Amino acid sequence: MRIDIIGAGSLGLLLAGGLTRAGSRVRLWCRSEEQCAALSESGITISYEDGRQPIRISGSDIEAVPVGRFPQAYPRSPGDWLVLTVKQGPLRHRLPELLAPLRESELNLLCLQNGWGHMELLRELLPAAHLYAAVTTEGAKRESPVRVVHAGKGQTFIGLWGESGTERNTTAATAAQLTDALALAGFSAAMSNQVETMIFRKLLINAVINPLTAVWRIPNGELLSSSLRMSMMRELYEEAVSVYDACGIACESSLWEDILEVCRATAGNLSSMLADVLASRETEIGWINGSLVELAERSGVEVPAHRWIIRMVEGMTVKER
Ligand code: KPL
């Protein structure tokens, strides 16, 4: 089994480094030639926040290829995996062209994106593929093109996306090979038929925590430090719950508690959106709160707080003319 990972950001580096170290055959597709050269020279270094010694996977063991070469250079056999760790922006803008030659292929594709709507897009692009969606709480922070911090051990749940019962049985064995490889690399991964619910759960948690931490430039735990902050969180939460109710999306009543728990458990961490703002990168606001607004429009629910926060975050990352 070969695992091709598209996207050498924090999660891509963490998975590529960990899987390669555990003996999987991995190839990492990067946006730039420079990053490929840096990875071939320096390898991948994974460090930890709990005081464990960093590990380094040597450059000679890392196969890094510029993603521009993907359509010509991507070979596939039935048990292989393509893993997408790019954000939704590049997924929507760049991947349609890259994946076009694979339209008829029955490849196995695993997606690890925040937000919602990308699986539907991938299904349109790759009608014959075995698509899997994943939700992960694995914490990863990219420090440089070759260095990543494993900022918190999490769990990854993987679910087959929209296939019939008989197909499910034949693909289960292939999926088990991937979860086994991830487990060997020290990642806790399991199959689940609840992944869609988990995606919506994570979407709501991200839609509350991420933009507020980005606007106020605070670590996650500080959201709990004042009643004003908590009331803004509550507003975003309640609007999102009305949208889910109107769309018939099952939503556990404990989700508010879950949001508070994530703030406590990741108290010192910067959310991915704040990290993007600080690094002047495009944020995922459009795919997170934007997805909620899209669902709200479909169901006729008003979401003024989400619309407002989207404009705030977008305003922070506008480039000067
Ligand atoms: O998933 C997260 C992110 O930073 O993207 C957290 C902060 C854990 C929840 O919003």
Coordinates of C-alpha atoms and ligand atoms in Angstrom, one line a residue:
M1 CA 0.0 0.0 0.0
R2 CA 1.2 3.4 -0.9
I3 CA 0.0 6.6 0.7
D4 CA 0.1 9.8 -1.2
I5 CA -0.6 12.9 0.9
I6 CA -1.5 16.1 -0.9
G7 CA -0.7 19.1 1.3
A8 CA 2.5 19.6 3.3
G9 CA 1.0 21.9 6.0
S10 CA 0.9 21.0 9.7
L11 CA -1.2 17.9 9.4
G12 CA 0.4 16.7 6.1
L13 CA 3.9 17.0 7.7
L14 CA 2.8 15.2 10.9
L15 CA 1.2 12.3 9.0
A16 CA 3.9 12.0 6.4
G17 CA 6.6 12.0 9.1
G18 CA 4.9 9.6 11.4
L19 CA 3.8 7.1 8.7
T20 CA 7.2 7.1 7.0
R21 CA 8.9 6.5 10.3
A22 CA 6.6 3.6 11.0
G23 CA 7.5 2.0 7.6
S24 CA 4.7 3.0 5.3
R25 CA 5.4 4.0 1.7
V26 CA 4.5 7.7 1.7
R27 CA 4.8 10.4 -0.9
L28 CA 4.2 14.0 0.1
W29 CA 2.9 16.4 -2.6
C30 CA 3.9 20.0 -1.8
R31 CA 2.9 23.3 -3.2
S32 CA 6.4 24.6 -3.9
E33 CA 9.7 23.2 -5.3
E34 CA 11.4 25.0 -2.5
Q35 CA 9.6 23.0 0.2
C36 CA 10.4 19.7 -1.7
A37 CA 14.1 20.6 -1.8
A38 CA 14.1 21.6 1.9
L39 CA 12.4 18.3 2.8
S40 CA 14.8 16.2 0.7
E41 CA 17.7 18.0 2.5
S42 CA 16.5 18.2 6.1
G43 CA 13.7 15.6 6.3
I44 CA 10.8 16.2 8.7
T45 CA 11.3 17.1 12.4
I46 CA 8.4 16.4 14.8
S47 CA 8.6 17.9 18.2
Y48 CA 6.3 17.6 21.2
E49 CA 4.9 20.0 23.8
D50 CA 5.1 17.5 26.6
G51 CA 8.9 17.5 26.8
R52 CA 9.5 14.3 24.7
Q53 CA 12.6 14.4 22.5
P54 CA 11.9 15.6 19.0
I55 CA 12.3 13.0 16.2
R56 CA 13.7 13.5 12.8
I57 CA 12.8 11.5 9.7
S58 CA 15.8 11.8 7.4
G59 CA 15.5 13.6 4.0
S60 CA 16.5 10.4 2.2
D61 CA 13.4 8.7 3.5
I62 CA 11.0 11.4 2.5
E63 CA 9.7 11.4 -1.0
A64 CA 8.5 15.0 -1.6
V65 CA 7.1 16.0 -5.0
P66 CA 5.7 19.3 -6.3
V67 CA 2.0 19.0 -6.7
G68 CA 2.2 20.5 -10.1
R69 CA 3.5 17.2 -11.3
F70 CA 0.6 15.3 -9.8
P71 CA -1.5 14.4 -12.8
Q72 CA 1.4 12.9 -14.7
A73 CA 3.2 11.3 -11.8
Y74 CA 0.5 9.8 -9.7
P75 CA 0.5 6.0 -10.2
R76 CA -2.2 4.0 -8.4
S77 CA -3.0 0.4 -7.6
P78 CA -6.2 -0.8 -5.9
G79 CA -5.0 -0.7 -2.3
D80 CA -3.3 2.7 -2.5
W81 CA -4.6 5.8 -0.7
L82 CA -4.7 9.4 -1.6
V83 CA -5.0 11.6 1.5
L84 CA -6.0 15.3 1.3
T85 CA -4.6 17.5 4.0
V86 CA -4.9 20.8 2.1
K87 CA -7.3 23.4 3.4
Q88 CA -10.7 24.0 1.7
G89 CA -9.4 27.0 -0.3
P90 CA -6.8 25.1 -2.3
L91 CA -9.1 22.1 -2.4
R92 CA -11.7 24.1 -4.2
H93 CA -9.5 26.2 -6.4
R94 CA -6.6 23.9 -7.3
L95 CA -7.8 20.3 -6.9
P96 CA -10.5 20.2 -9.6
E97 CA -7.8 20.6 -12.2
L98 CA -5.4 18.2 -10.5
L99 CA -8.0 15.5 -10.0
A100 CA -9.6 15.8 -13.5
P101 CA -7.4 12.9 -15.0
L102 CA -8.6 10.6 -12.2
R103 CA -12.3 11.1 -13.0
E104 CA -12.9 7.4 -13.9
S105 CA -10.5 6.0 -11.3
E106 CA -11.8 3.9 -8.4
L107 CA -9.1 5.3 -6.1
N108 CA -9.4 5.5 -2.3
L109 CA -9.5 9.0 -1.1
L110 CA -9.4 10.3 2.5
C111 CA -10.3 13.9 3.3
L112 CA -9.2 15.7 6.4
Q113 CA -10.8 19.1 6.0
N114 CA -12.6 21.5 8.4
G115 CA -15.9 22.8 7.3
W116 CA -18.6 21.3 5.1
G117 CA -19.4 20.9 1.4
H118 CA -16.1 19.6 0.2
M119 CA -17.2 15.9 0.1
E120 CA -20.1 16.8 -2.2
L121 CA -17.6 18.6 -4.5
L122 CA -15.2 15.6 -4.5
R123 CA -18.0 13.2 -5.3
E124 CA -18.8 15.3 -8.4
L125 CA -15.2 15.4 -9.4
L126 CA -14.5 11.7 -8.7
P127 CA -17.8 9.8 -9.3
A128 CA -16.0 6.3 -9.2
A129 CA -13.8 6.9 -6.2
H130 CA -14.2 5.4 -2.8
L131 CA -14.4 8.6 -0.7
Y132 CA -13.8 8.7 3.0
A133 CA -14.3 11.7 5.2
A134 CA -12.3 12.1 8.4
V135 CA -12.6 14.2 11.5
T136 CA -9.5 14.6 13.6
T137 CA -8.6 16.2 16.9
E138 CA -4.9 15.6 16.3
G139 CA -3.1 18.8 17.2
A140 CA -0.4 19.9 14.7
K141 CA 1.4 23.3 14.3
R142 CA 3.8 23.9 11.5
E143 CA 6.9 25.7 12.6
S144 CA 8.6 25.8 9.2
P145 CA 8.4 23.9 5.9
V146 CA 10.2 21.0 7.5
R147 CA 9.2 21.2 11.2
V148 CA 6.0 20.4 12.9
V149 CA 4.9 20.3 16.5
H150 CA 2.6 17.5 17.6
A151 CA 0.6 19.8 19.9
G152 CA -1.8 17.3 21.3
K153 CA -2.6 13.6 20.8
G154 CA -6.1 13.3 19.4
Q155 CA -8.3 10.9 17.6
T156 CA -9.2 10.4 14.0
F157 CA -12.5 9.0 12.9
I158 CA -13.0 7.9 9.3
G159 CA -16.2 7.2 7.5
L160 CA -17.1 5.9 4.0
W161 CA -19.0 8.7 2.2
G162 CA -22.1 7.6 0.3
E163 CA -21.6 4.1 -0.8
S164 CA -24.1 1.2 -0.8
G165 CA -24.0 -1.8 1.7
T166 CA -22.3 -4.3 -0.6
E167 CA -19.6 -1.8 -1.6
R168 CA -19.1 -1.0 2.1
N169 CA -17.9 -4.6 2.7
T170 CA -15.4 -4.7 -0.1
T171 CA -13.9 -1.3 0.9
A172 CA -13.8 -2.1 4.6
A173 CA -10.6 -4.2 4.3
T174 CA -8.8 -1.4 2.4
A175 CA -9.9 1.1 5.0
A176 CA -8.6 -1.3 7.8
Q177 CA -5.2 -1.2 6.1
L178 CA -5.1 2.5 6.4
T179 CA -6.2 2.6 10.1
D180 CA -3.6 -0.1 10.9
A181 CA -0.9 2.0 9.2
L182 CA -2.0 5.1 11.2
A183 CA -2.1 3.1 14.4
L184 CA 1.5 1.8 13.8
A185 CA 2.5 5.4 13.4
G186 CA 1.0 6.2 16.8
F187 CA -2.2 7.9 15.6
S188 CA -5.4 6.7 17.1
A189 CA -7.7 6.1 14.1
A190 CA -11.0 4.2 13.9
M191 CA -13.8 3.7 11.4
S192 CA -17.1 5.2 12.2
N193 CA -20.5 5.5 10.6
Q194 CA -21.2 8.7 12.6
V195 CA -18.6 10.8 10.7
E196 CA -21.2 13.1 9.1
T197 CA -22.6 14.0 12.6
M198 CA -19.0 14.5 13.8
I199 CA -18.3 16.9 10.9
F200 CA -21.3 19.0 11.8
R201 CA -20.3 18.9 15.5
K202 CA -16.8 20.1 14.6
L203 CA -18.1 22.7 12.2
L204 CA -20.2 24.2 15.0
I205 CA -17.3 24.1 17.5
N206 CA -14.9 25.7 15.0
A207 CA -17.5 28.3 14.0
V208 CA -17.8 29.5 17.6
I209 CA -14.2 29.3 18.8
N210 CA -12.1 30.1 15.8
P211 CA -13.3 33.5 14.6
L212 CA -13.7 34.9 18.1
T213 CA -10.1 33.9 19.0
A214 CA -8.9 35.3 15.7
V215 CA -10.7 38.7 16.2
W216 CA -9.6 39.1 19.8
R217 CA -6.2 37.5 19.2
I218 CA -6.5 35.3 22.3
P219 CA -5.7 31.7 23.1
N220 CA -8.8 29.4 23.2
G221 CA -9.0 29.3 27.0
E222 CA -9.3 33.1 27.2
L223 CA -12.7 32.9 25.6
L224 CA -14.0 31.8 29.0
S225 CA -12.5 34.7 30.9
S226 CA -15.3 37.1 30.7
S227 CA -19.1 37.2 30.4
L228 CA -18.9 39.4 27.4
R229 CA -16.8 36.9 25.5
M230 CA -19.1 34.1 26.6
S231 CA -22.2 35.9 25.5
M232 CA -20.7 36.3 21.9
M233 CA -19.9 32.6 21.9
R234 CA -23.4 31.9 23.0
E235 CA -24.9 34.0 20.2
L236 CA -22.9 32.2 17.5
Y237 CA -23.8 28.9 19.1
E238 CA -27.5 29.6 19.2
E239 CA -27.7 30.8 15.7
A240 CA -25.9 27.7 14.5
V241 CA -28.2 25.4 16.5
S242 CA -31.2 27.1 14.9
V243 CA -29.7 26.4 11.4
Y244 CA -29.1 22.8 12.3
D245 CA -32.6 22.4 13.6
A246 CA -34.1 23.9 10.5
C247 CA -32.0 21.7 8.3
G248 CA -32.8 18.5 10.3
I249 CA -29.2 18.1 11.3
A250 CA -29.1 16.0 14.4
C251 CA -27.4 18.1 17.1
E252 CA -26.7 16.9 20.6
S253 CA -27.9 19.1 23.4
S254 CA -24.5 18.9 25.1
L255 CA -22.8 20.8 22.2
W256 CA -22.5 24.0 24.3
E257 CA -20.7 22.0 27.0
D258 CA -18.5 20.5 24.3
I259 CA -17.4 24.0 23.2
L260 CA -16.6 25.0 26.7
E261 CA -14.7 21.7 27.2
V262 CA -12.6 22.3 24.0
C263 CA -11.7 25.8 25.3
R264 CA -10.6 24.3 28.6
A265 CA -8.7 21.3 27.0
T266 CA -6.9 23.6 24.5
A267 CA -6.7 26.6 26.8
G268 CA -3.2 27.7 25.9
N269 CA -3.5 26.9 22.1
L270 CA -4.0 29.4 19.3
S271 CA -6.9 28.3 17.1
S272 CA -6.0 27.5 13.5
M273 CA -7.8 30.7 12.4
L274 CA -5.8 32.9 14.7
A275 CA -2.6 31.2 13.6
D276 CA -3.6 32.0 9.9
V277 CA -4.4 35.6 10.8
L278 CA -1.0 36.0 12.6
A279 CA 0.8 34.5 9.6
S280 CA -1.2 36.7 7.1
R281 CA -2.6 33.5 5.5
E282 CA -6.0 33.2 4.1
T283 CA -8.3 31.9 6.8
E284 CA -11.0 29.2 6.6
I285 CA -13.8 31.6 7.7
G286 CA -15.5 31.1 4.4
W287 CA -15.6 27.4 4.7
I288 CA -16.5 27.3 8.4
N289 CA -18.9 30.2 9.2
G290 CA -19.5 30.6 5.5
S291 CA -20.9 27.0 5.3
L292 CA -23.3 27.9 8.2
V293 CA -24.5 30.9 6.4
E294 CA -25.1 28.8 3.2
L295 CA -27.1 26.3 5.2
A296 CA -29.0 29.2 6.9
E297 CA -29.9 30.6 3.5
R298 CA -31.2 27.3 2.3
S299 CA -33.4 27.0 5.3
G300 CA -34.5 30.6 5.7
V301 CA -32.9 31.2 9.1
E302 CA -31.3 34.5 10.0
V303 CA -27.7 34.4 11.2
P304 CA -26.6 38.0 11.7
A305 CA -23.8 37.2 14.2
H306 CA -22.2 34.7 11.8
R307 CA -22.5 37.2 8.9
W308 CA -20.9 39.9 11.1
I309 CA -18.0 37.8 12.3
I310 CA -17.2 36.7 8.7
R311 CA -16.8 40.3 7.7
M312 CA -14.6 41.0 10.8
V313 CA -12.3 38.1 10.0
E314 CA -12.2 38.8 6.3
G315 CA -11.4 42.4 7.0
M316 CA -8.4 41.3 9.1
T317 CA -6.8 39.4 6.3
V318 CA -7.4 41.9 3.4
K319 CA -4.2 42.8 1.7
E320 CA -3.3 46.5 1.5
R321 CA -3.7 47.8 -2.0
Ligands
KPL1 O1 -10.1 22.8 15.8 C1 -9.7 23.8 16.4 C2 -8.9 24.8 15.5 O2 -8.1 25.5 16.0 O3 -9.2 24.7 14.3 C3 -10.0 24.1 17.8 C4 -9.5 25.4 18.3 C5 -9.6 22.9 18.6 C6 -11.5 24.3 18.0 O4 -12.0 25.3 17.3

